[in-house]
Amino acid sequence: MLVYGTKAVIPVEVEIQSLRVIQEAKLDDAEWIRVKQEQLMFIDEKRMNALCHGRLYQNRMASAFNKRVKPRQFSLGQLVPKKIFLYQEEAKRAFAPNWKGPYVVRRALSGGALIIVEIDGRVSTKPINPDAIKRYYA
């Protein structure tokens, strides 16, 4: 988009006058310099316009995504099952369950991750993402 409709000129040709550029323009040196400066200012304007458009697009996409996101809040001591992912050993069987547990929420970390423990008290070594657990209804 930045060079659409014009011939591409490498940056070296802008600073050092090449024979091709001078012959195409058919301008004297002062006017050629003025035209090139205007073109460079136009390129900077186009770049800024593209940058602003990109940021606005990212903001629109983020707000559209965040409208549907429902934050999950878990309290300490709450029972939760943990999802068994396809790459885990428990999911290799044909009729394997999708959830494992229940576990007890022991601690909530600042980024939203949770430390969970099994019912018998064994602590999980890794924090778990709240997307991989859900409320347990007993």
PDB file of C-alpha atoms in Angstrom, residues 2-122:
ATOM      1  CA  LEU A   2       2.876   2.366   0.689  1.00  0.00           C
ATOM      2  CA  VAL A   3       4.246   2.148  -2.872  1.00  0.00           C
ATOM      3  CA  TYR A   4       1.044   1.430  -4.795  1.00  0.00           C
ATOM      4  CA  GLY A   5       0.849   3.367  -8.026  1.00  0.00           C
ATOM      5  CA  THR A   6       4.474   4.461  -8.041  1.00  0.00           C
ATOM      6  CA  LYS A   7       7.688   2.801  -9.069  1.00  0.00           C
ATOM      7  CA  ALA A   8       9.789   1.509  -6.200  1.00  0.00           C
ATOM      8  CA  VAL A   9      12.918   3.543  -5.537  1.00  0.00           C
ATOM      9  CA  ILE A  10      15.485   2.183  -3.130  1.00  0.00           C
ATOM     10  CA  PRO A  11      16.590   4.532  -0.314  1.00  0.00           C
ATOM     11  CA  VAL A  12      20.070   4.912  -1.788  1.00  0.00           C
ATOM     12  CA  GLU A  13      18.560   6.465  -4.924  1.00  0.00           C
ATOM     13  CA  VAL A  14      16.736   9.043  -2.818  1.00  0.00           C
ATOM     14  CA  GLU A  15      19.903  10.308  -1.156  1.00  0.00           C
ATOM     15  CA  ILE A  16      22.292   9.822  -4.070  1.00  0.00           C
ATOM     16  CA  GLN A  17      20.809  11.039  -7.311  1.00  0.00           C
ATOM     17  CA  SER A  18      20.814   8.197  -9.793  1.00  0.00           C
ATOM     18  CA  LEU A  19      20.660   8.747 -13.510  1.00  0.00           C
ATOM     19  CA  ARG A  20      17.341   6.894 -13.762  1.00  0.00           C
ATOM     20  CA  VAL A  21      15.643   9.142 -11.190  1.00  0.00           C
ATOM     21  CA  ILE A  22      16.923  12.361 -12.757  1.00  0.00           C
ATOM     22  CA  GLN A  23      15.933  11.301 -16.277  1.00  0.00           C
ATOM     23  CA  GLU A  24      12.416  10.244 -15.233  1.00  0.00           C
ATOM     24  CA  ALA A  25      11.768  13.433 -13.314  1.00  0.00           C
ATOM     25  CA  LYS A  26      13.287  15.839 -15.873  1.00  0.00           C
ATOM     26  CA  LEU A  27      13.704  18.376 -13.093  1.00  0.00           C
ATOM     27  CA  ASP A  28      16.526  20.605 -11.946  1.00  0.00           C
ATOM     28  CA  ASP A  29      18.248  19.793  -8.638  1.00  0.00           C
ATOM     29  CA  ALA A  30      16.318  22.178  -6.371  1.00  0.00           C
ATOM     30  CA  GLU A  31      12.912  21.142  -7.626  1.00  0.00           C
ATOM     31  CA  TRP A  32      13.894  17.450  -7.565  1.00  0.00           C
ATOM     32  CA  ILE A  33      14.921  17.758  -3.907  1.00  0.00           C
ATOM     33  CA  ARG A  34      11.644  19.503  -3.036  1.00  0.00           C
ATOM     34  CA  VAL A  35       9.587  16.792  -4.790  1.00  0.00           C
ATOM     35  CA  LYS A  36      11.499  14.009  -3.047  1.00  0.00           C
ATOM     36  CA  GLN A  37      11.029  15.653   0.369  1.00  0.00           C
ATOM     37  CA  GLU A  38       7.290  15.916  -0.262  1.00  0.00           C
ATOM     38  CA  GLN A  39       7.180  12.261  -1.221  1.00  0.00           C
ATOM     39  CA  LEU A  40       9.112  11.266   1.904  1.00  0.00           C
ATOM     40  CA  MET A  41       6.751  13.319   4.081  1.00  0.00           C
ATOM     41  CA  PHE A  42       3.809  11.618   2.372  1.00  0.00           C
ATOM     42  CA  ILE A  43       5.339   8.198   3.112  1.00  0.00           C
ATOM     43  CA  ASP A  44       5.703   9.117   6.806  1.00  0.00           C
ATOM     44  CA  GLU A  45       2.074  10.238   6.859  1.00  0.00           C
ATOM     45  CA  LYS A  46       0.980   6.957   5.266  1.00  0.00           C
ATOM     46  CA  ARG A  47       3.005   4.971   7.784  1.00  0.00           C
ATOM     47  CA  MET A  48       1.458   6.844  10.707  1.00  0.00           C
ATOM     48  CA  ASN A  49      -1.991   6.348   9.205  1.00  0.00           C
ATOM     49  CA  ALA A  50      -1.352   2.595   8.827  1.00  0.00           C
ATOM     50  CA  LEU A  51      -0.028   2.387  12.397  1.00  0.00           C
ATOM     51  CA  CYS A  52      -3.083   4.178  13.824  1.00  0.00           C
ATOM     52  CA  HIS A  53      -5.419   2.000  11.760  1.00  0.00           C
ATOM     53  CA  GLY A  54      -3.661  -1.140  13.040  1.00  0.00           C
ATOM     54  CA  ARG A  55      -3.989  -0.072  16.666  1.00  0.00           C
ATOM     55  CA  LEU A  56      -7.657   0.809  16.245  1.00  0.00           C
ATOM     56  CA  TYR A  57      -8.284  -2.573  14.629  1.00  0.00           C
ATOM     57  CA  GLN A  58      -6.517  -4.365  17.500  1.00  0.00           C
ATOM     58  CA  ASN A  59      -8.607  -2.452  20.052  1.00  0.00           C
ATOM     59  CA  ARG A  60     -11.830  -3.334  18.234  1.00  0.00           C
ATOM     60  CA  MET A  61     -10.876  -7.003  18.048  1.00  0.00           C
ATOM     61  CA  ALA A  62      -9.888  -7.086  21.733  1.00  0.00           C
ATOM     62  CA  SER A  63     -13.141  -5.475  22.842  1.00  0.00           C
ATOM     63  CA  ALA A  64     -15.178  -7.873  20.675  1.00  0.00           C
ATOM     64  CA  PHE A  65     -13.336 -10.820  22.206  1.00  0.00           C
ATOM     65  CA  ASN A  66     -13.566  -9.512  25.773  1.00  0.00           C
ATOM     66  CA  LYS A  67     -17.345  -9.076  25.519  1.00  0.00           C
ATOM     67  CA  ARG A  68     -17.779 -12.835  25.534  1.00  0.00           C
ATOM     68  CA  VAL A  69     -15.162 -13.652  28.166  1.00  0.00           C
ATOM     69  CA  LYS A  70     -16.621 -14.511  31.533  1.00  0.00           C
ATOM     70  CA  PRO A  71     -14.058 -14.399  34.325  1.00  0.00           C
ATOM     71  CA  ARG A  72     -13.932 -17.483  36.516  1.00  0.00           C
ATOM     72  CA  GLN A  73     -13.742 -16.857  40.228  1.00  0.00           C
ATOM     73  CA  PHE A  74     -12.805 -19.704  42.532  1.00  0.00           C
ATOM     74  CA  SER A  75     -12.765 -19.449  46.309  1.00  0.00           C
ATOM     75  CA  LEU A  76     -10.418 -21.215  48.676  1.00  0.00           C
ATOM     76  CA  GLY A  77     -11.600 -24.674  49.694  1.00  0.00           C
ATOM     77  CA  GLN A  78     -13.896 -25.037  46.685  1.00  0.00           C
ATOM     78  CA  LEU A  79     -14.059 -28.425  44.942  1.00  0.00           C
ATOM     79  CA  VAL A  80     -13.007 -28.455  41.274  1.00  0.00           C
ATOM     80  CA  PRO A  81     -12.327 -31.183  38.670  1.00  0.00           C
ATOM     81  CA  LYS A  82      -9.284 -30.843  36.412  1.00  0.00           C
ATOM     82  CA  LYS A  83      -9.439 -31.355  32.632  1.00  0.00           C
ATOM     83  CA  ILE A  84      -7.426 -34.207  31.144  1.00  0.00           C
ATOM     84  CA  PHE A  85      -5.733 -32.913  27.984  1.00  0.00           C
ATOM     85  CA  LEU A  86      -5.152 -35.051  24.892  1.00  0.00           C
ATOM     86  CA  TYR A  87      -1.381 -35.110  25.317  1.00  0.00           C
ATOM     87  CA  GLN A  88      -1.591 -36.566  28.849  1.00  0.00           C
ATOM     88  CA  GLU A  89      -1.161 -40.278  29.439  1.00  0.00           C
ATOM     89  CA  GLU A  90      -4.655 -40.704  30.948  1.00  0.00           C
ATOM     90  CA  ALA A  91      -6.308 -39.591  27.675  1.00  0.00           C
ATOM     91  CA  LYS A  92      -4.674 -42.264  25.490  1.00  0.00           C
ATOM     92  CA  ARG A  93      -7.402 -44.865  26.037  1.00  0.00           C
ATOM     93  CA  ALA A  94     -10.519 -45.078  23.872  1.00  0.00           C
ATOM     94  CA  PHE A  95     -13.143 -44.445  26.551  1.00  0.00           C
ATOM     95  CA  ALA A  96     -11.033 -42.362  28.933  1.00  0.00           C
ATOM     96  CA  PRO A  97     -12.781 -39.726  31.078  1.00  0.00           C
ATOM     97  CA  ASN A  98     -12.353 -36.047  30.225  1.00  0.00           C
ATOM     98  CA  TRP A  99     -12.104 -34.770  33.810  1.00  0.00           C
ATOM     99  CA  LYS A 100     -10.085 -35.894  36.808  1.00  0.00           C
ATOM    100  CA  GLY A 101     -10.727 -35.068  40.401  1.00  0.00           C
ATOM    101  CA  PRO A 102     -12.218 -33.538  42.484  1.00  0.00           C
ATOM    102  CA  TYR A 103      -9.465 -31.313  43.800  1.00  0.00           C
ATOM    103  CA  VAL A 104      -9.584 -28.553  46.409  1.00  0.00           C
ATOM    104  CA  VAL A 105      -8.469 -24.996  45.637  1.00  0.00           C
ATOM    105  CA  ARG A 106      -5.653 -24.185  48.037  1.00  0.00           C
ATOM    106  CA  ARG A 107      -4.418 -20.803  46.824  1.00  0.00           C
ATOM    107  CA  ALA A 108      -5.151 -18.288  44.061  1.00  0.00           C
ATOM    108  CA  LEU A 109      -2.142 -16.567  42.509  1.00  0.00           C
ATOM    109  CA  SER A 110      -2.054 -12.984  41.233  1.00  0.00           C
ATOM    110  CA  GLY A 111      -2.285 -13.833  37.499  1.00  0.00           C
ATOM    111  CA  GLY A 112      -5.395 -15.957  38.015  1.00  0.00           C
ATOM    112  CA  ALA A 113      -3.600 -19.305  38.258  1.00  0.00           C
ATOM    113  CA  LEU A 114      -4.582 -21.669  41.048  1.00  0.00           C
ATOM    114  CA  ILE A 115      -2.745 -24.082  43.317  1.00  0.00           C
ATOM    115  CA  ILE A 116      -4.891 -27.169  43.835  1.00  0.00           C
ATOM    116  CA  VAL A 117      -4.533 -30.137  46.184  1.00  0.00           C
ATOM    117  CA  GLU A 118      -6.029 -33.586  46.003  1.00  0.00           C
ATOM    118  CA  ILE A 119      -8.654 -34.619  48.525  1.00  0.00           C
ATOM    119  CA  ASP A 120      -6.101 -36.606  50.536  1.00  0.00           C
ATOM    120  CA  GLY A 121      -3.860 -33.497  50.889  1.00  0.00           C
ATOM    121  CA  ARG A 122      -1.160 -34.043  48.231  1.00  0.00           C
TER     122      ARG A 122
END
